[in-house]
Short mmCIF file of C-alpha atoms in Angstrom, two decimals:
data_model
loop_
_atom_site.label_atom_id
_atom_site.label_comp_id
_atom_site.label_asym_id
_atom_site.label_seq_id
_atom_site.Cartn_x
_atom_site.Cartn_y
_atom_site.Cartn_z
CA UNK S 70 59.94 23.69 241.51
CA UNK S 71 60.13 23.85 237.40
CA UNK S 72 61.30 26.74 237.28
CA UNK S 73 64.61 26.39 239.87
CA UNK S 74 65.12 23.20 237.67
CA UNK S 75 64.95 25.23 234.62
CA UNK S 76 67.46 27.69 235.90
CA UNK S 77 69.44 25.04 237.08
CA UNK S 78 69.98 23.34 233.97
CA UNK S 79 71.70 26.17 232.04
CA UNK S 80 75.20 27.01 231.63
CA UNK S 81 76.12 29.89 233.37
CA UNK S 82 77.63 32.67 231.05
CA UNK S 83 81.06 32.70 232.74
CA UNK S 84 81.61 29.54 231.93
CA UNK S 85 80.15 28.90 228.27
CA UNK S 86 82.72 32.19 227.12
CA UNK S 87 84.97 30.83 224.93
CA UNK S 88 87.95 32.35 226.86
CA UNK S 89 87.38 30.40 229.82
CA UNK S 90 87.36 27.42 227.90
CA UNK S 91 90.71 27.56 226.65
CA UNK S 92 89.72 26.98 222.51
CA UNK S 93 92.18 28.59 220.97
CA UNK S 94 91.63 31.03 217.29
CA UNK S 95 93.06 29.28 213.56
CA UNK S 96 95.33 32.42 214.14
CA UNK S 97 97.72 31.22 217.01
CA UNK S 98 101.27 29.48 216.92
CA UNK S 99 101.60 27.38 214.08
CA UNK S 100 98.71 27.12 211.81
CA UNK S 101 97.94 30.16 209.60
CA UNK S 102 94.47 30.72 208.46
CA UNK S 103 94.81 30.01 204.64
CA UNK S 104 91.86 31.67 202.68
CA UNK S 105 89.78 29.00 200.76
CA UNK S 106 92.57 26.38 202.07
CA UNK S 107 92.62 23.56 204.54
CA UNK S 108 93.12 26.05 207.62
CA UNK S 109 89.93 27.89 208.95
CA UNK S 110 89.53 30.48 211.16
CA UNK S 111 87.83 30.03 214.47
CA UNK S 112 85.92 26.40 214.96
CA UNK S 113 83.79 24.48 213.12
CA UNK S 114 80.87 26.09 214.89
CA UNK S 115 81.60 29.78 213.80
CA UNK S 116 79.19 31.02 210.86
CA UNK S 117 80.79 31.71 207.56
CA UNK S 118 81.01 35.83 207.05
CA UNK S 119 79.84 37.62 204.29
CA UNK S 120 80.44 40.86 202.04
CA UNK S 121 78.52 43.53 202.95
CA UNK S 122 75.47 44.29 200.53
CA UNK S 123 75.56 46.79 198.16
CA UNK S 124 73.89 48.05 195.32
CA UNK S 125 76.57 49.64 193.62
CA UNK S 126 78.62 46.44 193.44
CA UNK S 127 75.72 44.19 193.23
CA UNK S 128 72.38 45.23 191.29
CA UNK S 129 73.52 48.28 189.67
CA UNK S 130 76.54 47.12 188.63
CA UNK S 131 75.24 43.90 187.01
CA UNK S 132 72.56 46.26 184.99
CA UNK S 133 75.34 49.11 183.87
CA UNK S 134 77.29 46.01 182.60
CA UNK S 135 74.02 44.44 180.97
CA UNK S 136 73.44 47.94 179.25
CA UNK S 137 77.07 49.09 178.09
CA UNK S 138 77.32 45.37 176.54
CA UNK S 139 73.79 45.75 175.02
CA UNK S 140 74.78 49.29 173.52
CA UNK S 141 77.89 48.22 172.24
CA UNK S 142 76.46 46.41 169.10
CA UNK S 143 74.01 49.29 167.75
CA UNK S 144 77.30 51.44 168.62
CA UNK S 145 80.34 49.61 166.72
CA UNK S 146 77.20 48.86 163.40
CA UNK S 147 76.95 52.81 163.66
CA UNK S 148 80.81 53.73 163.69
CA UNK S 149 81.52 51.00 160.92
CA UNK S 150 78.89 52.44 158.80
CA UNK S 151 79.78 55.90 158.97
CA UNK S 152 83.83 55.15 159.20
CA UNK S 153 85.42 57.21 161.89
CA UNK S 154 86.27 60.62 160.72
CA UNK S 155 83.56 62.52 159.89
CA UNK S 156 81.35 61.45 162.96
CA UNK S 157 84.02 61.73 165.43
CA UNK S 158 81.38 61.24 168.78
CA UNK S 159 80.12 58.44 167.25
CA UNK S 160 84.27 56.83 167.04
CA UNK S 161 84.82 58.67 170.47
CA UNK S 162 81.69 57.28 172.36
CA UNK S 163 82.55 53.71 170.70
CA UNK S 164 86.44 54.17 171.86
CA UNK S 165 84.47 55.45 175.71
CA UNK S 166 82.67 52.39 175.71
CA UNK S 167 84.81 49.35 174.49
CA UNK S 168 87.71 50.82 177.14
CA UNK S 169 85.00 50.62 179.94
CA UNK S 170 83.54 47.00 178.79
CA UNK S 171 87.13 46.00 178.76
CA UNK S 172 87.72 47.12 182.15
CA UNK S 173 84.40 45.96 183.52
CA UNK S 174 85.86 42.14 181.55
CA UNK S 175 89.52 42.90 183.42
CA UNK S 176 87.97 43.61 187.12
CA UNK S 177 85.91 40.40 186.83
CA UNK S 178 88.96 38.31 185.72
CA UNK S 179 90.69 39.68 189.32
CA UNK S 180 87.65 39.08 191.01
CA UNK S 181 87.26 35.26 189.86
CA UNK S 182 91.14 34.42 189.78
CA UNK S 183 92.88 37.08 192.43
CA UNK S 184 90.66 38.05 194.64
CA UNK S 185 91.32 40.18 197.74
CA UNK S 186 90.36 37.65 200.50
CA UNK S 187 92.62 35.02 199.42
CA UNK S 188 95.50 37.39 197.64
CA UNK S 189 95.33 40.10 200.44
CA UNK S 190 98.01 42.02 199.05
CA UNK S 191 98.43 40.62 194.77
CA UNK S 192 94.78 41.39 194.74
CA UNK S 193 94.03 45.14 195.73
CA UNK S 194 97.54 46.07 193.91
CA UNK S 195 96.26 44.27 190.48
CA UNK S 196 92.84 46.45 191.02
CA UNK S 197 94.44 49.26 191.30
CA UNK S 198 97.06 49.09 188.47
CA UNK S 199 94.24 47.66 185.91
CA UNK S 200 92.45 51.00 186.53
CA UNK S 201 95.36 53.27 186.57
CA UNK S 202 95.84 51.36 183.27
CA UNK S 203 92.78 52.42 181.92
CA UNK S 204 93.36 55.90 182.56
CA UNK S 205 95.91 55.90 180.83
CA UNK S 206 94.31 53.52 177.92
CA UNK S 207 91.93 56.70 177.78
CA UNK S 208 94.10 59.29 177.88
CA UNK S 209 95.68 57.16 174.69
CA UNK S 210 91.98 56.78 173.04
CA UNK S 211 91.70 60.58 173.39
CA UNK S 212 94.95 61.23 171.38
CA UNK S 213 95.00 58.93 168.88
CA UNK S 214 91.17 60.06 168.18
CA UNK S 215 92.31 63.54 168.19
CA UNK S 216 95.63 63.29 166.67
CA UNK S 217 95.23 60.84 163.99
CA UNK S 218 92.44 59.30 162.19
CA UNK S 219 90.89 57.22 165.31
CA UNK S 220 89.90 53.99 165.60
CA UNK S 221 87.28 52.60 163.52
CA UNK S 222 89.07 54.31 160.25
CA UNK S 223 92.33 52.53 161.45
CA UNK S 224 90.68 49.51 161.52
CA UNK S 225 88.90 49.91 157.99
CA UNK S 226 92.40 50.96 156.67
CA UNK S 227 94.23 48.10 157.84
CA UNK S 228 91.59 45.85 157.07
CA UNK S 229 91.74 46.42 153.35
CA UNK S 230 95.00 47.63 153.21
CA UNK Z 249 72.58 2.19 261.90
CA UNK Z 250 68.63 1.37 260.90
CA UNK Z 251 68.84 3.97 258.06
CA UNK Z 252 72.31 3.02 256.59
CA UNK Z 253 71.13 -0.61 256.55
CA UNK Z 254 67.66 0.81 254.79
CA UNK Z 255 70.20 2.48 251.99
CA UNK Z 256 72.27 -0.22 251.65
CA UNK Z 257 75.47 0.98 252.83
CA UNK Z 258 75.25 -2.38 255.16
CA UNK Z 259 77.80 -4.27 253.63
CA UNK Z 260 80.71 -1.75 253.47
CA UNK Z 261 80.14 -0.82 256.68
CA UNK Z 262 80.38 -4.04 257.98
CA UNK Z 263 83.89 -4.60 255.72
CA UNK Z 264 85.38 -1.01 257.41
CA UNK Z 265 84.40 -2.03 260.83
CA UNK Z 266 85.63 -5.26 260.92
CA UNK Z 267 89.01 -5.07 258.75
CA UNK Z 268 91.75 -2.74 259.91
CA UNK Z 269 91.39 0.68 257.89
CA UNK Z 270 94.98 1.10 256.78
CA UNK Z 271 95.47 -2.58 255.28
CA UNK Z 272 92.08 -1.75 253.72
CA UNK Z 273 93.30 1.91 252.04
CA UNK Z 274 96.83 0.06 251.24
CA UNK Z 275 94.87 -2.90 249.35
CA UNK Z 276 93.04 -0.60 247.86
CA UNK Z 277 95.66 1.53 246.14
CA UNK Z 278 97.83 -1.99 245.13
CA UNK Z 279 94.65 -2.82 243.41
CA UNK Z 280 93.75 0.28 241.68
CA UNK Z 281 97.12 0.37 240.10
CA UNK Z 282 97.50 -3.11 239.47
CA UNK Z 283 94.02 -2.75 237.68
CA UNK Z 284 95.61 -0.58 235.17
CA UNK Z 285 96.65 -1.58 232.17
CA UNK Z 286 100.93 -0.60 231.80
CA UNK Z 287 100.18 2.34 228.99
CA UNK Z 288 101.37 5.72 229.15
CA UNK Z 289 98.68 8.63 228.89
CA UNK Z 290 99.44 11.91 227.60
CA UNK Z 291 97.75 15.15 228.80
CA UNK Z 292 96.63 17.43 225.84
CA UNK Z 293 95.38 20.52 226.46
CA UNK Z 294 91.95 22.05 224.62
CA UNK Z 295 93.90 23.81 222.02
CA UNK Z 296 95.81 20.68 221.11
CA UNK Z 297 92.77 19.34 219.59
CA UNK Z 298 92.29 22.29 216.73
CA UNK Z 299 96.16 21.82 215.82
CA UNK Z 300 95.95 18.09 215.61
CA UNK Z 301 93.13 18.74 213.06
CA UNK Z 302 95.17 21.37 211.15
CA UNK Z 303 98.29 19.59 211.13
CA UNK Z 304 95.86 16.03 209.34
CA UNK Z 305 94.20 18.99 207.19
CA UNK Z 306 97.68 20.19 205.82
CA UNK Z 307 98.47 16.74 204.79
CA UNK Z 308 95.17 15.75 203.06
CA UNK Z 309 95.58 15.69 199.25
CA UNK Z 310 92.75 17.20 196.97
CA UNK Z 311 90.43 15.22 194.53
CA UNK Z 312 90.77 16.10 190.90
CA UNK Z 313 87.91 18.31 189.41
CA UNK Z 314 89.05 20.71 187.37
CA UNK Z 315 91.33 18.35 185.31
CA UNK Z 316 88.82 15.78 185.04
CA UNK Z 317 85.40 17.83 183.96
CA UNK Z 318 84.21 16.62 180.69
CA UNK Z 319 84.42 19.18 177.48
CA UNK Z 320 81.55 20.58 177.23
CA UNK Z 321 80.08 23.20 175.04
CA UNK Z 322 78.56 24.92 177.92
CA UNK Z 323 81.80 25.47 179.71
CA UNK Z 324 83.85 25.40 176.95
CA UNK Z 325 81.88 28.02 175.40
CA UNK Z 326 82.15 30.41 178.35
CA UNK Z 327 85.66 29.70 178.99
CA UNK Z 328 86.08 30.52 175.26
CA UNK Z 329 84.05 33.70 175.16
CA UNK Z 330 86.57 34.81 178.19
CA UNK Z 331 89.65 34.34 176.35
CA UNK Z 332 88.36 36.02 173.06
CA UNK Z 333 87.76 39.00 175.42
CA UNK Z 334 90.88 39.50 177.09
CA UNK Z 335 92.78 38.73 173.37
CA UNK Z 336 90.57 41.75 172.16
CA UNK Z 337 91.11 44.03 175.32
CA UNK Z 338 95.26 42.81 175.90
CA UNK Z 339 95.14 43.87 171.59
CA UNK Z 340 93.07 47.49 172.23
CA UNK Z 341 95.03 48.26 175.90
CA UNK Z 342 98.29 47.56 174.41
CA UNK Z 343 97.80 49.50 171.21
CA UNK Z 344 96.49 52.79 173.21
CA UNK Z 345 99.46 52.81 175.55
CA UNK Z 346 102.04 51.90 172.93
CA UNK Z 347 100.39 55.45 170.76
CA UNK Z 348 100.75 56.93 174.49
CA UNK Z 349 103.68 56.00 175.04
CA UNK Z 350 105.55 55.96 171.60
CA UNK Z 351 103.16 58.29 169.09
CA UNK Z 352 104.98 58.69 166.55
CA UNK Z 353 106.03 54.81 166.07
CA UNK Z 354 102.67 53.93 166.53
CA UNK Z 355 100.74 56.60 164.60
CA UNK Z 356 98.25 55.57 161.52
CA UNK Z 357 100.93 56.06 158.74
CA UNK Z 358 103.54 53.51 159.89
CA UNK Z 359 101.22 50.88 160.96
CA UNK Z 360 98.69 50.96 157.35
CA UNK Z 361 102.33 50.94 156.48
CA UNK Z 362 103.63 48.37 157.82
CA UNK Z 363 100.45 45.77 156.93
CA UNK Z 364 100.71 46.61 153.50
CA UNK Z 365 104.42 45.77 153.18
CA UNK Z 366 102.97 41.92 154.40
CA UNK Z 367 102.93 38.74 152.30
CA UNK Z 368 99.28 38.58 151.39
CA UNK Z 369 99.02 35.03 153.78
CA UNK Z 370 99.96 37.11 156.54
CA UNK Z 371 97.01 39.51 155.19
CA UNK Z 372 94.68 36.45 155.51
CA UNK Z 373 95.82 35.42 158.36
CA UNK Z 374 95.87 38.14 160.54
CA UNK Z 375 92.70 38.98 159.30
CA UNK Z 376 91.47 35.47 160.57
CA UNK Z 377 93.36 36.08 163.49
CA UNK Z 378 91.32 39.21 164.38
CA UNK Z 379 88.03 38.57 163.20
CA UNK Z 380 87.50 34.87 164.82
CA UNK Z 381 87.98 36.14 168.21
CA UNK Z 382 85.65 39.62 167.56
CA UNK Z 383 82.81 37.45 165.95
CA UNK Z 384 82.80 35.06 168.31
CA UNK Z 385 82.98 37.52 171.28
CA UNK Z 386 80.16 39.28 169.90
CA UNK Z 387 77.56 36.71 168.74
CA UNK Z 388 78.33 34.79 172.61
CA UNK Z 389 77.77 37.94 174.22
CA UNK Z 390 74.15 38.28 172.35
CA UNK Z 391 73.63 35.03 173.87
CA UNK Z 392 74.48 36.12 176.91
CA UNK Z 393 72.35 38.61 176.68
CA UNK Z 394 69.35 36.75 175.89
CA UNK Z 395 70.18 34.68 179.22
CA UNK Z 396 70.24 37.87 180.94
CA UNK Z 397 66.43 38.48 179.73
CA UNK Z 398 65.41 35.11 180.64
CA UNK Z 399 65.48 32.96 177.45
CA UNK Z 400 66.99 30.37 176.45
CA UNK Z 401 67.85 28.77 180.07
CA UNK Z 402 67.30 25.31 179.65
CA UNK Z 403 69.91 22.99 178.63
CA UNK Z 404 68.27 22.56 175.55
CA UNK Z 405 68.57 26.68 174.98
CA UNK Z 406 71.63 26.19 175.87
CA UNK Z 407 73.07 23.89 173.58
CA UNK Z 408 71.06 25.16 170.66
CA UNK Z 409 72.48 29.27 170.68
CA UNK Z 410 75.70 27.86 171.64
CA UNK Z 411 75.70 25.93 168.15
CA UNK Z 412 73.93 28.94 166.84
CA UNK Z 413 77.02 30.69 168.00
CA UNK Z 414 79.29 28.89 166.64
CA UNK Z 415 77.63 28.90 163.10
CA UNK Z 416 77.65 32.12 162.65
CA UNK Z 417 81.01 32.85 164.29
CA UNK Z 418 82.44 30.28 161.04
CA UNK Z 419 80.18 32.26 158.56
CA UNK Z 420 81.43 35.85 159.73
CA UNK Z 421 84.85 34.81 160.16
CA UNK Z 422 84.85 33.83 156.45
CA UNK Z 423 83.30 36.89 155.37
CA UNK Z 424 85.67 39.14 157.35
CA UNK Z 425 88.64 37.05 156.24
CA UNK Z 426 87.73 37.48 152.44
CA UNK Z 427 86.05 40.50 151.91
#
């Protein structure tokens, strides 16, 4: 007797599909899901999505930035001391490093400020010209190490020039 | 008859068998719609109710928050340290593609040239120019990096590094400017 109540009581699944229904997505006719905006997509009772997990953009990421930044002072005391040209791996692994804390600094600025899921097409583009950008920013390191005096004697010059 | 009586359908079916049925069903209908109030109903569909919340949503304003946040040293600080970086990268980017680019207007000769030939203010100043940013920068990102480890979070931490940080940001910014 419970139990024919029990299956009584729910919804069959036909009928609790959305489609059936009639509720229509944020996507249709006139309102355009705007990311972080006053349009959402779907209804108030869909679940927020998330990122996929990853260590290489999470953990390990976090800890390579953590260490390059960390290395970065014993590195530039080094190259200052010895001034540039006659250590030239201590000036090229300095020049190796700043470029990739810079670029780590650049890729967070597009991540807080242009970021993919509300700049679907501004976003990717900027990531992909800031690292074609450093490319060539290393490509430029590499010359002007190898062609001219490199950087921490430039900087020593011009500072007491 | 008993059991309708028992239910109490008795008094309707005494009304139906002893008034005519069509003046009954005509009465009926007079009254229904005489019942009703003279207002005109309109017949929405499901969807309509997700784009009569969108359309309100498009039209609500938004409260001020970032204009209206207190200075702080905490933010202020951070927002600081994030400036002084890109200055530092926008300076090293720009100089490496500009040797790429243009090597021999860019090479070491013309540009220890080119500061010497400077009024010595413009020495000083650049000199501030450069080493405020690169000082600060640094000594923040120490801090930081003492966060990272686990010190220092309290507000109290906080407040006393970021003064910390800006001490010895003045002091090394002097010392780079004069020496």
């Amino acid at each position: 007797m419970s139990s024919s109540l029990i299956l009584r009581s729910t919804i069959p699944k036909s009928l609790a599909s959305r489609s059936i229904l009639g509720v229509r997505q944020a996507g249709s006719v006139s309102y355009k899901y705007v990311p972080g905006g006053p349009i959402y997509k779907g209804t108030a009772n869909d679940p927020t999505p998330f990122p996929p997990s990853s260590r290489t953009h999470g953990s390990y990421h976090w800890a390579f930035e953590r260490l390059l930044a960390a290395g970065l002072v014993p590195m530039t005391a080094a190259a200052f001391v010895t001034s540039g040209s006659p250590y030239p791996i201590i000036d090229g692994l300095l020049g190796i490093s700043l470029i990739i804390h810079s670029h780590i600094g650049f890729d967070a600025l597009l991540v807080d400020y242009v970021h993919p899921r509300k700049f679907p097409i501004m976003g990717p583009t900027l990531t992909w010209t800031l690292r074609a950008t450093t490319v060539a920013v290393m490509v430029g390191v590499y010359q002007f190490n190898t062609n001219d005096i490199g950087l921490t004697e430039l900087i020593a010059k011009v500072w007491t020039a | 008859m008993l059991a309708t009586r028992a239910v109490g359908l008795g008094p309707s079916l005494r009304q139906t068998a002893f008034k005519p049925a069509r003046a009954q069903a005509l009465k009926n209908i007079v009254r229904t719609n005489f019942a009703k109030r003279m207002i005109q109903t309109e017949r929405l569909k499901p969807e309509d109710a997700v784009n009569i919340l969108n359309s309100q949503r498009l039209k609500r304003p938004s409260s001020p928050h970032f204009t209206i946040y207190q200075p702080q040293l905490t933010w202020i600080g951070s927002i600081f340290n994030r400036v002084t970086g890109v200055a530092l990268s926008v300076l090293l980017y720009g100089f490496s593609l500009a040797y790429l680019f243009a090597p021999s207007t860019f090479d070491s000769e013309h540009v220890i040239e080119f500061v010497k030939g400077l009024p010595d203010a413009a020495k000083y100043a650049g000199k501030f120019v450069l080493a405020l940013p690169f000082t600060f920068h640094g000594f923040n990102g120490l801090r930081h990096l003492a966060w990272d480890s686990g010190r220092f979070l309290t507000v109290k931490g906080a407040y006393s590094t970021g003064y910390a940080v800006i001490g010895a940001t003045a002091l090394s910014t002097i010392y780079f400017t004069v020496v």
